[in-house]
PDB file of C-alpha atoms and ligand atoms in Angstrom:
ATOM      1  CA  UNK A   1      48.698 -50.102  38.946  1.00 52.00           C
ATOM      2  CA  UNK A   2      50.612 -51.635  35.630  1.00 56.00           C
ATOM      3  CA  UNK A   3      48.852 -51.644  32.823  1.00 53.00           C
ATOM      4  CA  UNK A   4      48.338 -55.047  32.351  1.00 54.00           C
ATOM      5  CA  UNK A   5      46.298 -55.168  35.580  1.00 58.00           C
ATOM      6  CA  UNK A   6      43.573 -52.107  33.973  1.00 73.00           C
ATOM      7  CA  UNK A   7      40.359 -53.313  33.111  1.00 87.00           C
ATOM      8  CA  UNK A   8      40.748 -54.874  29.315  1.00 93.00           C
ATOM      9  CA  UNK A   9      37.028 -54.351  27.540  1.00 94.00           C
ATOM     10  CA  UNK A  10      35.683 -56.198  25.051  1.00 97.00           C
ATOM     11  CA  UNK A  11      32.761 -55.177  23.090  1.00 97.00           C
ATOM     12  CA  UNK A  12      30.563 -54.775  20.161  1.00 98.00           C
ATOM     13  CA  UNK A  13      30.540 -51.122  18.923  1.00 98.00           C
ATOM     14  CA  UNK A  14      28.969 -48.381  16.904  1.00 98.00           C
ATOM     15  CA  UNK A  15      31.219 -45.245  15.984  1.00 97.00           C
ATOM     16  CA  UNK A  16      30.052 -41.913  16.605  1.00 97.00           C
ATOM     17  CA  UNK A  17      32.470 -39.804  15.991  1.00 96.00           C
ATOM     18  CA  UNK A  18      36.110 -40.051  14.981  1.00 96.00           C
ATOM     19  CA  UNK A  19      38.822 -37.010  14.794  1.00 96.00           C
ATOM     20  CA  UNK A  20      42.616 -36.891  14.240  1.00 95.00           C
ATOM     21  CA  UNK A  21      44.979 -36.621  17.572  1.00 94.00           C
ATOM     22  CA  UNK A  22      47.894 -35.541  17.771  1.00 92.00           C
ATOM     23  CA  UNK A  23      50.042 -36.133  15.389  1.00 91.00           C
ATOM     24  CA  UNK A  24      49.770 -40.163  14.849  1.00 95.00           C
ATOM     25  CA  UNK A  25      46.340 -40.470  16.506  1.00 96.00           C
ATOM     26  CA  UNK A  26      42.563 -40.697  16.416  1.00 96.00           C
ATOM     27  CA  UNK A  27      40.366 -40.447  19.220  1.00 97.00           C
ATOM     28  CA  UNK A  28      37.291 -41.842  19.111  1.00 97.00           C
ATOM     29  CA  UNK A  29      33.820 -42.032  20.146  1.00 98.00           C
ATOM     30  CA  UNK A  30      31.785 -45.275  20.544  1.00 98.00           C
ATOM     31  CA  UNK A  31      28.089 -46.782  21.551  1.00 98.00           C
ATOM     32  CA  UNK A  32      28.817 -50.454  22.782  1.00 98.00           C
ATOM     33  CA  UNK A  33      26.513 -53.221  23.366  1.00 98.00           C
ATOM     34  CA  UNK A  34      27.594 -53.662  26.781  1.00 97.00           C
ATOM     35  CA  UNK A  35      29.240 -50.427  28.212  1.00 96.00           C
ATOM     36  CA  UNK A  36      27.397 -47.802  26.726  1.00 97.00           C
ATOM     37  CA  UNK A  37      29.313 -45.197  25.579  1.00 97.00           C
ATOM     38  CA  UNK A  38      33.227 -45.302  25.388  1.00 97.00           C
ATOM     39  CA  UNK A  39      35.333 -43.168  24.463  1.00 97.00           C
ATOM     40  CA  UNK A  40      39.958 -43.924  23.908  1.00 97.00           C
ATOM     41  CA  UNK A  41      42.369 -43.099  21.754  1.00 96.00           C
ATOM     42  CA  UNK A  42      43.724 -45.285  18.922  1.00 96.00           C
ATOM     43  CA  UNK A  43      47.193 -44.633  19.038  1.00 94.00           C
ATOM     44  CA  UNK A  44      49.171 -44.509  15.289  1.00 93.00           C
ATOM     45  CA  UNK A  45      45.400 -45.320  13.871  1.00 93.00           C
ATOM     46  CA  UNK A  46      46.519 -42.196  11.104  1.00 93.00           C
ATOM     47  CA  UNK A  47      49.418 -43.912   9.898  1.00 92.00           C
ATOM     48  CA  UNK A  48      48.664 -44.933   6.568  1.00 88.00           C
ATOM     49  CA  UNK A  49      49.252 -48.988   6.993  1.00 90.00           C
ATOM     50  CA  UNK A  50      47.100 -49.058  10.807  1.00 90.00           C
ATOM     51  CA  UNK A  51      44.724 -51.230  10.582  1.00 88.00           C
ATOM     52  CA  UNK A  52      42.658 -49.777  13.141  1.00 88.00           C
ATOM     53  CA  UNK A  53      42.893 -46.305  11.324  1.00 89.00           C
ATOM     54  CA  UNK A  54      40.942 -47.942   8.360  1.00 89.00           C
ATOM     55  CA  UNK A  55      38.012 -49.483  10.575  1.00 92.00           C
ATOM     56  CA  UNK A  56      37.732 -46.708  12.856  1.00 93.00           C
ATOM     57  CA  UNK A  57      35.234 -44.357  10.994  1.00 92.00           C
ATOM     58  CA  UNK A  58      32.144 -43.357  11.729  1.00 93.00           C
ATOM     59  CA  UNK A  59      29.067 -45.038  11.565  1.00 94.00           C
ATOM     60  CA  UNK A  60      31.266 -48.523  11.492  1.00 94.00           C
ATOM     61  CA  UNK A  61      30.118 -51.493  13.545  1.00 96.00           C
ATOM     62  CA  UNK A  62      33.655 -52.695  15.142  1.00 97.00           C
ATOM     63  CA  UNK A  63      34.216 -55.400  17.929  1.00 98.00           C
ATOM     64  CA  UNK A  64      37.205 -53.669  19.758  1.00 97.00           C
ATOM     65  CA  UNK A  65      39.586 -53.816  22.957  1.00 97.00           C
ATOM     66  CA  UNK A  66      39.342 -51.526  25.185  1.00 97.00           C
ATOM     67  CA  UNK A  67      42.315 -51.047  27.744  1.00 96.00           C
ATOM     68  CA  UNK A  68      41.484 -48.807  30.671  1.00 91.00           C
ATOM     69  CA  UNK A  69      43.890 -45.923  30.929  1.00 88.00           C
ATOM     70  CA  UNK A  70      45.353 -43.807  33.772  1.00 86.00           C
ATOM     71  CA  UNK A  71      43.551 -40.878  31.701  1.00 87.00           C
ATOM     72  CA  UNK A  72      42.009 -41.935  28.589  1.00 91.00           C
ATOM     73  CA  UNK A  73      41.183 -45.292  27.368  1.00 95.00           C
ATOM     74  CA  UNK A  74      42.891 -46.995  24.383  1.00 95.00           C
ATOM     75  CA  UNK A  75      42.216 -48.956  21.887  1.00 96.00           C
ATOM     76  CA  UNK A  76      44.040 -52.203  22.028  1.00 95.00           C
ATOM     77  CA  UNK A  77      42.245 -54.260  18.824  1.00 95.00           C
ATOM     78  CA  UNK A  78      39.108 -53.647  16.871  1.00 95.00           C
ATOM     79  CA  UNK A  79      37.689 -56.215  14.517  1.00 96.00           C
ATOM     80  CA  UNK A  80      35.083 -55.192  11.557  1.00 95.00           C
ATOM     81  CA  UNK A  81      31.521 -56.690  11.692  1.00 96.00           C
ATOM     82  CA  UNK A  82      29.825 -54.361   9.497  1.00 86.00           C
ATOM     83  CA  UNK A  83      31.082 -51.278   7.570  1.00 77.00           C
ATOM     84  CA  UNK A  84      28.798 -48.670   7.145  1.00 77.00           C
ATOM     85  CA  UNK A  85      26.971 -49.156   3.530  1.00 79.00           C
ATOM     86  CA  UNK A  86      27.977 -46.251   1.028  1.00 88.00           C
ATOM     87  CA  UNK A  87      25.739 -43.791   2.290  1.00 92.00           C
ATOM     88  CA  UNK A  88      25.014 -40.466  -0.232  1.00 93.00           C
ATOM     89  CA  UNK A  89      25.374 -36.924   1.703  1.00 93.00           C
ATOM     90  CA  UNK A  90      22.071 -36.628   2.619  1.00 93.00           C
ATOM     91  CA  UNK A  91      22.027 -40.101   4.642  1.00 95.00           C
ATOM     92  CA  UNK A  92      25.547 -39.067   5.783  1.00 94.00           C
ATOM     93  CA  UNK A  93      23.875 -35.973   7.399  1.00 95.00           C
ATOM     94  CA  UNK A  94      21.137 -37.131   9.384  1.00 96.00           C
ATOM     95  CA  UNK A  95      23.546 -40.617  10.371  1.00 96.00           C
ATOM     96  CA  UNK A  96      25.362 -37.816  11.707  1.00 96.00           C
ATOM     97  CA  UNK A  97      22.724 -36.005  13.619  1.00 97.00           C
ATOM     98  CA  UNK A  98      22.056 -39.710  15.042  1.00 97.00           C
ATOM     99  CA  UNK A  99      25.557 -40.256  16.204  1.00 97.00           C
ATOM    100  CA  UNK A 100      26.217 -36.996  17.842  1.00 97.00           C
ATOM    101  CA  UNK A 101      22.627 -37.135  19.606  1.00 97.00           C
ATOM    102  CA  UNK A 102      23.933 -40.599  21.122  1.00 98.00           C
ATOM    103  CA  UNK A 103      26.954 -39.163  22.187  1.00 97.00           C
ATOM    104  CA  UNK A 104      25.689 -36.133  23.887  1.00 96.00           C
ATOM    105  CA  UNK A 105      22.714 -37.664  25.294  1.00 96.00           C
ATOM    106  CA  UNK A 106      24.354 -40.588  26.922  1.00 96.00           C
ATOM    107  CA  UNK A 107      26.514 -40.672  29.983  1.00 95.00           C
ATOM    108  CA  UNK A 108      30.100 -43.217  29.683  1.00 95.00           C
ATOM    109  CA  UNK A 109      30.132 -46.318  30.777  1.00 94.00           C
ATOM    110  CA  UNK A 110      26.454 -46.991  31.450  1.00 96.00           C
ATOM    111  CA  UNK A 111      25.669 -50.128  29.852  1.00 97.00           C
ATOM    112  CA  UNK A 112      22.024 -49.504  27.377  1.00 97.00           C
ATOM    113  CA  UNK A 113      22.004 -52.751  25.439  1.00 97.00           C
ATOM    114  CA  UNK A 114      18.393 -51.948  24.021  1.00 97.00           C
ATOM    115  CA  UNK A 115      19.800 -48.460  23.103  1.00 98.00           C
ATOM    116  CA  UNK A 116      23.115 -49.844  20.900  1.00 98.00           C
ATOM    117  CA  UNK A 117      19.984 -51.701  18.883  1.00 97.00           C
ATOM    118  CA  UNK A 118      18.236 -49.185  18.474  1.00 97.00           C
ATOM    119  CA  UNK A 119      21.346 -47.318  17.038  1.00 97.00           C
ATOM    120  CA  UNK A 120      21.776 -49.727  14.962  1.00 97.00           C
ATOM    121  CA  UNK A 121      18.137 -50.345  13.495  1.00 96.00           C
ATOM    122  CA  UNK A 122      18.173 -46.342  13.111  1.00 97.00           C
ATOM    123  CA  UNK A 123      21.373 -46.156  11.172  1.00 96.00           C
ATOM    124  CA  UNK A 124      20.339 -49.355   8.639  1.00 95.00           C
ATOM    125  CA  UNK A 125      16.705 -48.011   8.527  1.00 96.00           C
ATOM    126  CA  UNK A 126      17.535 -43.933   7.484  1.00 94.00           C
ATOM    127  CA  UNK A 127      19.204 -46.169   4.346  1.00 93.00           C
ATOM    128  CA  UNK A 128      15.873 -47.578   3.104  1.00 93.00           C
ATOM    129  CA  UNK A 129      13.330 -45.181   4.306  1.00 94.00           C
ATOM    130  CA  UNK A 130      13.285 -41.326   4.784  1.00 95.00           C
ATOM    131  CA  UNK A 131      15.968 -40.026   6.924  1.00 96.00           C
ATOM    132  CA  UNK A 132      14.642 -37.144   7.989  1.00 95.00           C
ATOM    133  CA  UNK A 133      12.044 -39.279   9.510  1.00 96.00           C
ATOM    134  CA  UNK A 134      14.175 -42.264  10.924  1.00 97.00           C
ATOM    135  CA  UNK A 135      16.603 -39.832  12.757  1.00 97.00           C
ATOM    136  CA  UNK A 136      13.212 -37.692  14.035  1.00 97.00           C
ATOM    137  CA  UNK A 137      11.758 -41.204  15.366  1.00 98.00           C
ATOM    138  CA  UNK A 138      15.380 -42.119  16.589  1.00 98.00           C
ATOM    139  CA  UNK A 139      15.882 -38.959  18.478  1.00 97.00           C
ATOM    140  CA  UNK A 140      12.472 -39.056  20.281  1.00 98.00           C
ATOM    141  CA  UNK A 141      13.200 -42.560  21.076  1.00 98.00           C
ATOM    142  CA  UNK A 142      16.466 -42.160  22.605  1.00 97.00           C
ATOM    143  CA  UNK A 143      15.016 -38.841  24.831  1.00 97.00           C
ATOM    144  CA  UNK A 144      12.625 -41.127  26.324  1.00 96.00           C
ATOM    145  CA  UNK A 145      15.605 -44.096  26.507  1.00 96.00           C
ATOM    146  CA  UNK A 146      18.003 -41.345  28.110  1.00 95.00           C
ATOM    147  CA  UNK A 147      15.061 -40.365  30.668  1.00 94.00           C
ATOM    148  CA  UNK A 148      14.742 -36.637  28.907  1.00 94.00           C
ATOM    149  CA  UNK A 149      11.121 -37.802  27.725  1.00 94.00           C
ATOM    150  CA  UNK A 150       9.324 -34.406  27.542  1.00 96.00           C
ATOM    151  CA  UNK A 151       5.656 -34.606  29.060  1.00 95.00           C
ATOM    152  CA  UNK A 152       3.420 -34.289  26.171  1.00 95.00           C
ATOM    153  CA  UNK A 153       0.012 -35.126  28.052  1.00 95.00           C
ATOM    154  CA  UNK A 154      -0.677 -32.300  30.553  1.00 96.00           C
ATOM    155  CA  UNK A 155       0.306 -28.842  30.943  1.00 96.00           C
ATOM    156  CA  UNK A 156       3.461 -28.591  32.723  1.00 94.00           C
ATOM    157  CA  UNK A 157       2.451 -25.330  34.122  1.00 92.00           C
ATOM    158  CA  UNK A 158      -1.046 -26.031  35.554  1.00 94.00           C
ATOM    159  CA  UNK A 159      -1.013 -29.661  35.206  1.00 96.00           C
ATOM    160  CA  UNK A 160      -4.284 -30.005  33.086  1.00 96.00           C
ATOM    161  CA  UNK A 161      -4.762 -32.579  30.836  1.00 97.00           C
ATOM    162  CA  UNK A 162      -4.065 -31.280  27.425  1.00 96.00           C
ATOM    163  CA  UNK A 163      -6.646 -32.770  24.694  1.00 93.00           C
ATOM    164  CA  UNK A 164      -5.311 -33.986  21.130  1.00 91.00           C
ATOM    165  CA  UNK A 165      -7.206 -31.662  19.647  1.00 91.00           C
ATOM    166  CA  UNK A 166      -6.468 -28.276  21.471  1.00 93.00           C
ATOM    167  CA  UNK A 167      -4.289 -26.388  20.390  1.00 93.00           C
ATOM    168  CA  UNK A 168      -0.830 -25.779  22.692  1.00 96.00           C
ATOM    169  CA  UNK A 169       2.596 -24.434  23.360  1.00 96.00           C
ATOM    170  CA  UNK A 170       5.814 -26.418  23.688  1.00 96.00           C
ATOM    171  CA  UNK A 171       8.496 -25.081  26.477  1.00 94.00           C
ATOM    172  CA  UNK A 172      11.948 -26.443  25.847  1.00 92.00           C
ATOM    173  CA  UNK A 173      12.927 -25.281  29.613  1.00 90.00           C
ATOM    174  CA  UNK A 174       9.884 -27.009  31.329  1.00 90.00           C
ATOM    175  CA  UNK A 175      10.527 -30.037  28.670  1.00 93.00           C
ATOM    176  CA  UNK A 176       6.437 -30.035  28.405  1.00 96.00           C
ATOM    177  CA  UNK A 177       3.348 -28.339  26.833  1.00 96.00           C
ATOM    178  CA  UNK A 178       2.078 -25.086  27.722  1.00 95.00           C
ATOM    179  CA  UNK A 179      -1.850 -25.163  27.691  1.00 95.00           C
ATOM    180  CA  UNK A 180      -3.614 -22.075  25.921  1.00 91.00           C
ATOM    181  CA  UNK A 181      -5.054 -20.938  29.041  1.00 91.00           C
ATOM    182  CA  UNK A 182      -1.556 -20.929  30.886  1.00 92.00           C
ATOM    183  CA  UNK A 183       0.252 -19.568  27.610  1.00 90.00           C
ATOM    184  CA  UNK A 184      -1.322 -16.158  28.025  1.00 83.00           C
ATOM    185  CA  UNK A 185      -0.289 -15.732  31.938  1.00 79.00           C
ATOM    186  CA  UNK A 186       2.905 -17.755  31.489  1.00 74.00           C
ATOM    187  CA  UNK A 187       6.237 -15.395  31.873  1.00 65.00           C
ATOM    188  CA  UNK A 188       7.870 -17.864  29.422  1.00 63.00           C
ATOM    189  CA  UNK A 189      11.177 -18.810  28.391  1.00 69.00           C
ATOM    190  CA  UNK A 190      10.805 -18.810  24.043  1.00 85.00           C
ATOM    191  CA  UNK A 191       6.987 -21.260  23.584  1.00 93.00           C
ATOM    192  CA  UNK A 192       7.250 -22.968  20.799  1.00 94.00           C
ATOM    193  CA  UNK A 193       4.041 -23.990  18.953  1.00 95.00           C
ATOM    194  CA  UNK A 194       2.945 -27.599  19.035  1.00 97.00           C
ATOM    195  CA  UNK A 195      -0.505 -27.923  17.781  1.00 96.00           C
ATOM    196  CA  UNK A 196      -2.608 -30.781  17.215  1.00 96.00           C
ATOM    197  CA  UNK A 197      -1.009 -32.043  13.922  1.00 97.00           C
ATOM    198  CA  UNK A 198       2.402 -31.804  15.352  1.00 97.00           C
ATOM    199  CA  UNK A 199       1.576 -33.633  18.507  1.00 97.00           C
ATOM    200  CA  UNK A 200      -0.092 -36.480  16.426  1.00 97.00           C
ATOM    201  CA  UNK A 201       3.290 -36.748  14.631  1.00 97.00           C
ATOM    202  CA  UNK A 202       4.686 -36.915  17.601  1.00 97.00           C
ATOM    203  CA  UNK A 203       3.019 -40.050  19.016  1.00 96.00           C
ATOM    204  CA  UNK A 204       3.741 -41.583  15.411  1.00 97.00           C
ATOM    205  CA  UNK A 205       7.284 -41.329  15.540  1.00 97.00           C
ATOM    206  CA  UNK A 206       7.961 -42.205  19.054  1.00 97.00           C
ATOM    207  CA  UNK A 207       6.289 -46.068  18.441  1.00 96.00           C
ATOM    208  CA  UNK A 208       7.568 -45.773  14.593  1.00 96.00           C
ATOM    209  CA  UNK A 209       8.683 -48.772  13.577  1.00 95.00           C
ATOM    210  CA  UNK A 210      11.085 -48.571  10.854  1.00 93.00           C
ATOM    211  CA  UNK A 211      10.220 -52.471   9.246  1.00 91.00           C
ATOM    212  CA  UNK A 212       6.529 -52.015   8.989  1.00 92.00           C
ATOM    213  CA  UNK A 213       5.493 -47.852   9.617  1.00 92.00           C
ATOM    214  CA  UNK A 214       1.677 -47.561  10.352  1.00 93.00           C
ATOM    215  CA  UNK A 215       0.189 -45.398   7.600  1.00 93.00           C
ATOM    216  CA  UNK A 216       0.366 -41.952   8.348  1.00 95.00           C
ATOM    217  CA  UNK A 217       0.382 -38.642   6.344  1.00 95.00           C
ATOM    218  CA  UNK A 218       3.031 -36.357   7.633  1.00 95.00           C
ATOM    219  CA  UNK A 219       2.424 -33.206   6.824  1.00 95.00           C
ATOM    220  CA  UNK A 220       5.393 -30.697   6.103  1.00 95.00           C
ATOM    221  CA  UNK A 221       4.136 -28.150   8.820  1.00 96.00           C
ATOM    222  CA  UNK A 222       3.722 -30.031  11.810  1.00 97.00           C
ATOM    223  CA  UNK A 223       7.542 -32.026  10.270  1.00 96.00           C
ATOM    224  CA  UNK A 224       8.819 -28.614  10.692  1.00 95.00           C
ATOM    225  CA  UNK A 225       7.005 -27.559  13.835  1.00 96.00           C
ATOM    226  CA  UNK A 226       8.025 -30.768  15.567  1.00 97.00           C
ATOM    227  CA  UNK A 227      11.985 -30.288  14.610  1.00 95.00           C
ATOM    228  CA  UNK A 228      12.179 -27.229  15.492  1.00 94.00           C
ATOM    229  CA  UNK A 229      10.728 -28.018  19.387  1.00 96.00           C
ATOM    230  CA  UNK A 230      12.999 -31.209  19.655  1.00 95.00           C
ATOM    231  CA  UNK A 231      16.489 -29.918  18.709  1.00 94.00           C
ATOM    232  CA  UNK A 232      15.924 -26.447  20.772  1.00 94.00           C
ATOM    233  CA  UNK A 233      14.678 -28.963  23.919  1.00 95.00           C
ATOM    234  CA  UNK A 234      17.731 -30.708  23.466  1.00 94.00           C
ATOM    235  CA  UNK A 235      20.229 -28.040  22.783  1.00 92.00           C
ATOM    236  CA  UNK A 236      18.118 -26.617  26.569  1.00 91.00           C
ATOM    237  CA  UNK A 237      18.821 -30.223  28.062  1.00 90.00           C
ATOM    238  CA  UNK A 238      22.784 -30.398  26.998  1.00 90.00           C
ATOM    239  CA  UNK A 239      23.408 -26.746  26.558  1.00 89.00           C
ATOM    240  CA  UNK A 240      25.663 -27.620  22.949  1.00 85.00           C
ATOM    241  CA  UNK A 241      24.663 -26.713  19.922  1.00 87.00           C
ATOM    242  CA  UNK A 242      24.787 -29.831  17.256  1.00 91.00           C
ATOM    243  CA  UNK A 243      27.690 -29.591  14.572  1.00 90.00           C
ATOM    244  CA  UNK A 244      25.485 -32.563  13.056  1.00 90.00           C
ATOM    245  CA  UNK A 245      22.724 -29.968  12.666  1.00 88.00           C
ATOM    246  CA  UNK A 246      24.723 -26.872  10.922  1.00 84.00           C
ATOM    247  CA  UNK A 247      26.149 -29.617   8.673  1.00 82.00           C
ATOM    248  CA  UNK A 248      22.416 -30.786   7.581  1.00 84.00           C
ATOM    249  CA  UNK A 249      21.330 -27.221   7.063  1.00 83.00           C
ATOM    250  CA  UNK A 250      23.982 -26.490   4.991  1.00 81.00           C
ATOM    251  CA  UNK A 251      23.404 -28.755   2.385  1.00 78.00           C
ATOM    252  CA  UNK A 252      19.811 -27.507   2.743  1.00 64.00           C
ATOM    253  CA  UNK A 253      17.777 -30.537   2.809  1.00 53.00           C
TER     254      UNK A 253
HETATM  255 ZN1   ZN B   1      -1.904 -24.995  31.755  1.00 79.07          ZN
END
């Protein structure tokens, strides 16, 4: 097949991630409004006068062309619709923990309009509001998007309803909570604990939205508690660790 005759995409786009290839070259990875996620190479995009080299970063909104390749895509064209607003480290950081969370969570080419917005609302709401708390909402979001929605109502060992009020275990194998009674006969795999507080946050977050957030007093705790649980569930569902996350702790926010 010539090239001309490969599939020639055109989309709107987030950027995830961007790195240097080869000598010339980036690679990049995006979230598109109608292909979920791509990822191509934009060939000379380091030389210094490549215009797609300048848009290409992360966080940027881009509308590019995408030419199907025998191995790896390539970027034919991107446009700029939005550049990412200066964003201090801290934003940087958790945009960052968004991004790679996308990209690891998401399969190529499956299209997830209603995930690109909510991308998008994530990255332009951890701006305005607390970060830590948009990209906590975002992440729970996308798990239940990405059908990794942990089961947060009954025990996933005995299958009892589990009561907001009782207290409970979290296990990031079994993606679900571990009921006291079960916790003390469970052979587990690392419980986490996820009382009543945490759970509570929980709910919050998943339905948070970032315009108008229902009142709520988050409690440092249960914050704690709760992103602890998440990122070891998702580092069991993907089996990578997060650079996003050693990044973030570094600066030690
Ligand atoms: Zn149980």
């Amino acid at each position: 097949m010539s090239e001309s005759q490969r599939e020639l995409l055109a989309d709107d786009a987030l950027v995830l991630h961007v790195k240097n290839w080869q000598t010339a070259d980036k690679y990049a990875v995006c979230f598109t409004k109608e292909h979920g996620k791509l990822r191509f190479i934009a060939y000379g995009a380091r030389y210094e006068k490549n215009i797609h080299g300048r848009l290409l970063q992360p966080f940027a909104n881009l509308h590019i062309e995408v030419q199907q390749g025998q191995k790896i895509d390539k970027l034919r064209s991107c446009e700029l619709l939005q550049m990412p607003k200066s964003m201090d480290m801290q934003q940087m950081a958790y945009a960052a923990v968004a991004s790679e969370l996308t990209a690891v969570l998401t399969e190529d080419r499956v299209p997830q309009p209603e995930l690109y917005e909510m991308l998008g609302a994530a990255l332009a709401a951890l701006m305005q509001r607390n970060p830590r708390l948009v990209v906590l909402s975002y992440a729970i979001k996308l798990l239940a998007a990405t059908g990794f929605a942990p089961q947060l109502t009954h025990c996933v060992h005995c299958g009892e309803a589990v009561t907001a009020q009782e207290n409970a275990w979290f296990s990031p194998l079994q993606g679900g909570l571990i009921c006291s009674s079960c916790r003390s006969t469970y052979n587990g795999d690392g419980l986490e604990p996820c009382g009543a507080e945490t759970r509570e946050l929980w709910q919050w977050l998943a339905q948070l939205d970032y315009e108008q957030p229902t009142p709520f007093k988050v409690r440092g705790g249960a914050l704690m508690e709760l992103e602890k649980i998440l990122f070891k569930f998702i580092f069991f569902q993907t089996d990578k660790p997060l650079n996003s996350l050693n990044f973030l702790s570094q600066l030690q926010l």
